[in-house]
Amino acid sequence: MAHRPISRRNLPPLAALLIIMSLFVAACGGSSPAQTEPTAAAPPPTTVAATAVAAAPEASSKTRLVFAGNQEPASIDVVTMSGNVNEREVAAQIFETLVYIDQSQTIYPGLALSWDRSEDAKVWTFKLTQGVKWHDGREFTAQDVVDYFNYVRDNGTVGTGPGQIKPVLGSAEVVDSSTVKLTLTASRPDFLIELADPGLGIGNIANLQKLGPDAGFNPVGTGPFKFKEWVRGSEIALVRNPDWTWASPMFQMSGPAKIEELVFRFIPEAQTRMATLEAGEVDFVDLLPFQDVARVREDNRFAVTGFLLPGMPQMNYMHTELAPTNDINVRKAIIYATDKQGIIESVYFNMVEPAYGPISRAFPEYDPALEQMYSYDPEKAMQLLEEAGWKLGADGVRTKDGQRLEVTIVENKSWNDWVYVLQANLQAVGFDAKVLTTQGPSNTEAIVSGKYQVPAMGDVFAAASQMTRDWSMEGYGTFPSGHFLKGAEGEKLEAMLKAVETELDPAKRKQMFSDIQTYIMENALMVPIFELYFYAAHSSNLKSFIVDGTGFYKYFASAYFE
Amino acid sequence: MAIYLLRRLALTIPVIFGIVIVTFFLVQLIPGDAVSAMQGQLKMSAQQMEQMREALGLNDPLHVQLGRYLVRLAQGDLGRSLFGSQPVALLISANIGATFQLTIAGMLVAMLIGIPLGVFAAVRWGSFWDVAATVIAMLGVSVPAFWLGLMMIQLFAVTLGWLPITGDRGLLGLIMPAAALGLAEAAIITRLTRSTLLEILGMDYVRTARAKGLIERAVVWKHALRNALLPLLTMIGMQFGTLFGGAVIIENVFSRQGLGTLATQAVINRDFPVVQGCVMVAALLYVLVNLLVDVLYGVVDPRIRYG
């Protein structure tokens, strides 16, 4: 067959073929020369301090920082916003809290210059920072703080941040032009840690009352950045507040922020988010996929930060009244059958660490004795099930009195990729384990329905006493333990939690926390899986941003490009 | 023609009305309600949740809720989002432009690639190029748009640095999303153009045109293709809806704003006013596009008369 020269007429299909072939090459070859297989690396960092504030920064001329998050806020009014991660991230730059807390768990002055508390931790007096102004030029006063707390106390629906303290807010009063006194209805030793939550920035009630719901799209705060523009579905732009001269000592700076424009772009697709960093379109990427961590670390254009998040590790609750998890031996069998290390290796590329109880080891109240309580032991799991009368059937599923050993794991699609390994682990010892996939509100609905035995959960909070929200029988919003933690176990735990919330003696508190953790694990009320880690990547020349006490939120007031 | 257009436009009113009613009841079939969805976002006690249901009118009988919605709709009020309280009309107007831009650009890509490739394959029927065009068309149909989008990002943005991924709201930022969205449609158009043209090229009047000594280009592009356009137009009108739906995925991959993303998030959040607003607008657009297609029939084929 004779070869014909390529004519102009032959070009279109050739070009199309070339494009498709190049796409396949791109797909197969990847883009970064630094790509490596994740190795059985050293354990992830415990708490990686945020980039230290440099003593003598040599700033570059770049003053525009683009941050890529995953979810666009519905509102950024700090009083009423629902409080997803990116809402708080944006609000943390616009609004200021009375106090701040950093990764070392040090509490710094914020809008409150100093504070004092009564012995019973019910009355808190705050001396306010002077010279503070709202972004609209109005002076920030003690009355503004009182108005904020009164609004939170008196209004039915407030956001997740204020919602945390709403149940204990008693009265707020102006003592003098720079002093505010808050009286709580219960002792709250950890109140300052709660107040440092970016979701508890002091909101502008005057603006809220003037604009109503539209305040969420025209926020007026006192923080280092002012709202500029919201391009719906795409990005929120903030600009430097030139009047901001009252920086918290946490920022180790005075004067306005170094970054002139701070843009938050919302990119739901993780791979696209990462690609925008690699293409130089953004400077900071949140929620770095675990599979990308090792590869990005190898690339000297970027720096990776990893944070152990304090709170409740990734885990599964176990329904104590619903069969078959109403049997403690079944619950214990589930814990023994769970291959945590397998999950960590296969799903998280060794970028997280195993968990052993209801609170993270980031807390001083964490009890390391829990680590010896259970191990991965499928034989032991099968033995416990046998003793409980669950006999293995021909189809590999155990039965007892004609009932199959059936459990449903509730998966939150956004966070719980590991549940399929757990499902396989349980099937291996004779469970008929099913997975119910949910997302967003349907996750809460599935859990509060109380129809499922082992819903997956995880939570982030800065003070160990906040674990109450995960274990209270009353249940609360996204923390619906009360919908399935029933009976004597639930009541006893509830009493222990209430007691520790108001205990002031540090030694006694530690012991009480230890008792709570032991009680939860001895009664097999949960399956601990792994400690929550949060990875982010940013341009390696971005310096001096600060991460809050939970490890989730970044402050960019002191950030600059080297 | 004007009377025909007016009659067709008048007919859209009952269509939209029907869609509003059906959507209203379909949305009610979703388990849970907006307040239970909000429970995941806002901290509310059972009493507060009940108060909020009362305030939003969710405890009223369905026909009362529907009546209230229709009265507001007649006044041009689409309501407010239950999450963030933004007016639905504002949310839609902020997003519809981007969706329209993407859908039209995607359709242009599909037509600019699909029609010439289909013609090319038809006139070289049975040759290597015909097979190659068919293979390309099959690949186009088979490759998922989100994968294609991600690969384009890797190649054109990360590796070559030619095109922006996000942040550029101009034409440059539209190239990759439009190509990812339009290539699958291009494949469908290629196949339809090829098969329709093949049939037409065998007809007597084409043979006559050739016998008259017309050059092949004029035979194909002026005589044969014009007659092949009618089924193509029908299909393009129908594919508009597909592109509109496909835009959701592309919006997600390229982090573009748009009605699809807005509607998807609203369904997840049980944000009923936004869902209803989005469905209504999408239906209206679909009806109008099909009306436009009907009008274009007359332009393409003067034998078609409207009365």
CSV table of C-alpha atoms in Angstrom, one decimal, chain A residues 4 9-10 12-14 16-17 19-20 22-24 26-28 30-31 71 73-75 80-84 155-160 163-164 166 213-214 217 229-235 265-269 271-272 275-276 278-279 281-282 439-442 444-445 448 476-479 483, chain B residues 31-33 36-45 48 51-52 80 83-87 90-91 94-95 117 120 124 128-129 132-133 135-136 139-140 143 147-148 150-159 163-169 183 251-258 261 265 268-270:
chain,number,residue,atom,x,y,z
A,4,ARG,CA,0.2,9.3,0.6
A,9,ARG,CA,-7.7,18.1,4.0
A,10,ASN,CA,-6.3,15.4,6.3
A,12,PRO,CA,-8.6,18.0,11.0
A,13,PRO,CA,-8.9,14.4,12.0
A,14,LEU,CA,-5.1,14.3,12.6
A,16,ALA,CA,-8.2,15.8,16.8
A,17,LEU,CA,-6.3,12.5,17.2
A,19,ILE,CA,-5.3,16.3,21.0
A,20,ILE,CA,-6.9,13.1,22.3
A,22,SER,CA,-1.9,14.2,24.2
A,23,LEU,CA,-4.7,14.1,26.8
A,24,PHE,CA,-4.1,10.5,27.3
A,26,ALA,CA,-1.2,13.9,30.3
A,27,ALA,CA,-3.5,11.5,32.1
A,28,CYS,CA,-1.0,8.7,32.2
A,30,GLY,CA,1.0,13.2,35.4
A,31,SER,CA,2.6,16.6,35.4
A,71,GLN,CA,-17.1,25.4,49.8
A,73,PRO,CA,-20.2,30.4,52.2
A,74,ALA,CA,-23.9,31.0,52.3
A,75,SER,CA,-23.3,34.1,54.4
A,80,THR,CA,-25.8,34.1,61.9
A,81,MET,CA,-23.7,32.2,59.5
A,82,SER,CA,-24.0,28.4,59.6
A,83,GLY,CA,-20.3,28.0,60.2
A,84,ASN,CA,-18.8,25.8,57.6
A,155,ASN,CA,-32.5,35.4,69.2
A,156,GLY,CA,-33.8,32.0,68.2
A,157,THR,CA,-31.4,31.3,65.4
A,158,VAL,CA,-27.7,32.1,65.6
A,159,GLY,CA,-24.8,30.5,63.9
A,160,THR,CA,-22.7,27.5,65.2
A,163,GLY,CA,-24.7,28.7,69.4
A,164,GLN,CA,-22.0,27.1,71.5
A,166,LYS,CA,-25.9,30.6,73.9
A,213,PRO,CA,-30.3,39.0,56.2
A,214,ASP,CA,-28.3,41.1,53.7
A,217,PHE,CA,-23.2,39.8,52.1
A,229,GLU,CA,-16.7,42.1,46.6
A,230,TRP,CA,-18.5,38.7,46.4
A,231,VAL,CA,-18.6,37.2,43.0
A,232,ARG,CA,-21.3,34.6,43.6
A,233,GLY,CA,-20.3,31.1,42.8
A,234,SER,CA,-16.7,32.1,42.4
A,235,GLU,CA,-14.8,34.2,44.9
A,265,ARG,CA,-11.8,31.3,45.8
A,266,PHE,CA,-14.1,28.3,46.2
A,267,ILE,CA,-13.1,25.1,44.2
A,268,PRO,CA,-15.1,22.1,45.3
A,269,GLU,CA,-13.2,19.6,43.2
A,271,GLN,CA,-7.9,17.8,42.0
A,272,THR,CA,-8.8,21.2,40.5
A,275,ALA,CA,-4.1,22.1,40.0
A,276,THR,CA,-4.7,25.8,40.6
A,278,GLU,CA,0.5,24.0,40.6
A,279,ALA,CA,-0.6,26.4,37.8
A,281,GLU,CA,-3.3,30.7,40.1
A,282,VAL,CA,-3.7,30.4,43.9
A,439,GLN,CA,-24.0,13.9,52.5
A,440,GLY,CA,-24.7,17.2,54.2
A,441,PRO,CA,-28.1,17.4,55.8
A,442,SER,CA,-29.0,13.9,54.9
A,444,THR,CA,-27.6,14.5,60.1
A,445,GLU,CA,-31.1,13.2,59.2
A,448,VAL,CA,-30.9,11.4,64.2
A,476,TYR,CA,-27.5,19.0,69.5
A,477,GLY,CA,-27.5,20.0,65.9
A,478,THR,CA,-24.8,18.1,64.0
A,479,PHE,CA,-23.8,16.3,67.2
A,483,HIS,CA,-30.5,10.1,69.3
B,31,PRO,CA,-37.6,13.2,52.9
B,32,GLY,CA,-37.1,15.8,55.6
B,33,ASP,CA,-37.6,19.5,55.3
B,36,SER,CA,-34.3,19.6,59.5
B,37,ALA,CA,-31.6,20.3,56.9
B,38,MET,CA,-30.7,23.5,58.7
B,39,GLN,CA,-30.3,21.5,61.9
B,40,GLY,CA,-27.0,20.3,60.5
B,41,GLN,CA,-25.8,23.9,60.1
B,42,LEU,CA,-27.5,25.9,62.9
B,43,LYS,CA,-27.8,24.9,66.5
B,44,MET,CA,-31.5,24.7,67.3
B,45,SER,CA,-33.4,23.0,70.0
B,48,GLN,CA,-36.6,26.5,68.0
B,51,GLN,CA,-40.8,27.9,65.7
B,52,MET,CA,-38.8,28.1,62.5
B,80,ARG,CA,-35.5,33.9,49.6
B,83,PHE,CA,-29.7,29.3,53.7
B,84,GLY,CA,-28.1,32.7,53.9
B,85,SER,CA,-31.5,34.4,53.1
B,86,GLN,CA,-30.4,35.7,49.7
B,87,PRO,CA,-33.3,36.5,47.3
B,90,LEU,CA,-30.7,37.5,42.9
B,91,LEU,CA,-29.1,34.1,43.1
B,94,ALA,CA,-26.1,36.0,39.5
B,95,ASN,CA,-25.7,32.5,38.1
B,117,LEU,CA,-16.2,16.3,11.0
B,120,PHE,CA,-15.8,15.0,6.2
B,124,ARG,CA,-15.1,10.0,2.5
B,128,PHE,CA,-9.6,5.5,6.7
B,129,TRP,CA,-10.8,9.0,7.5
B,132,ALA,CA,-11.0,7.7,12.2
B,133,ALA,CA,-13.9,10.2,12.5
B,135,VAL,CA,-13.6,6.4,16.3
B,136,ILE,CA,-13.1,10.0,17.5
B,139,LEU,CA,-14.3,8.4,22.1
B,140,GLY,CA,-16.0,11.7,22.5
B,143,VAL,CA,-15.1,9.9,27.7
B,147,TRP,CA,-12.3,13.4,33.3
B,148,LEU,CA,-11.7,15.3,30.1
B,150,LEU,CA,-9.4,17.3,34.6
B,151,MET,CA,-7.0,16.1,31.9
B,152,MET,CA,-7.3,19.4,30.1
B,153,ILE,CA,-6.5,21.2,33.3
B,154,GLN,CA,-3.3,19.1,33.7
B,155,LEU,CA,-2.2,19.6,30.1
B,156,PHE,CA,-3.2,23.2,29.2
B,157,ALA,CA,-3.0,24.9,32.6
B,158,VAL,CA,-0.5,23.0,34.8
B,159,THR,CA,1.9,21.6,32.2
B,163,LEU,CA,-5.1,28.6,29.9
B,164,PRO,CA,-6.4,29.7,33.3
B,165,ILE,CA,-8.4,27.3,35.4
B,166,THR,CA,-10.3,29.6,37.6
B,167,GLY,CA,-10.6,33.3,38.2
B,168,ASP,CA,-10.7,34.4,34.5
B,169,ARG,CA,-14.3,35.3,33.8
B,183,LEU,CA,-16.7,17.5,22.9
B,251,GLU,CA,-19.0,24.0,36.7
B,252,ASN,CA,-17.8,21.8,39.6
B,253,VAL,CA,-14.6,20.8,37.9
B,254,PHE,CA,-13.7,24.3,36.8
B,255,SER,CA,-15.2,26.0,39.9
B,256,ARG,CA,-17.5,28.1,37.8
B,257,GLN,CA,-20.6,29.7,39.1
B,258,GLY,CA,-23.8,28.5,37.4
B,261,THR,CA,-24.3,24.1,40.9
B,265,GLN,CA,-26.5,22.6,46.4
B,268,ILE,CA,-28.8,18.8,49.1
B,269,ASN,CA,-29.8,21.6,51.5
B,270,ARG,CA,-33.5,21.1,50.8
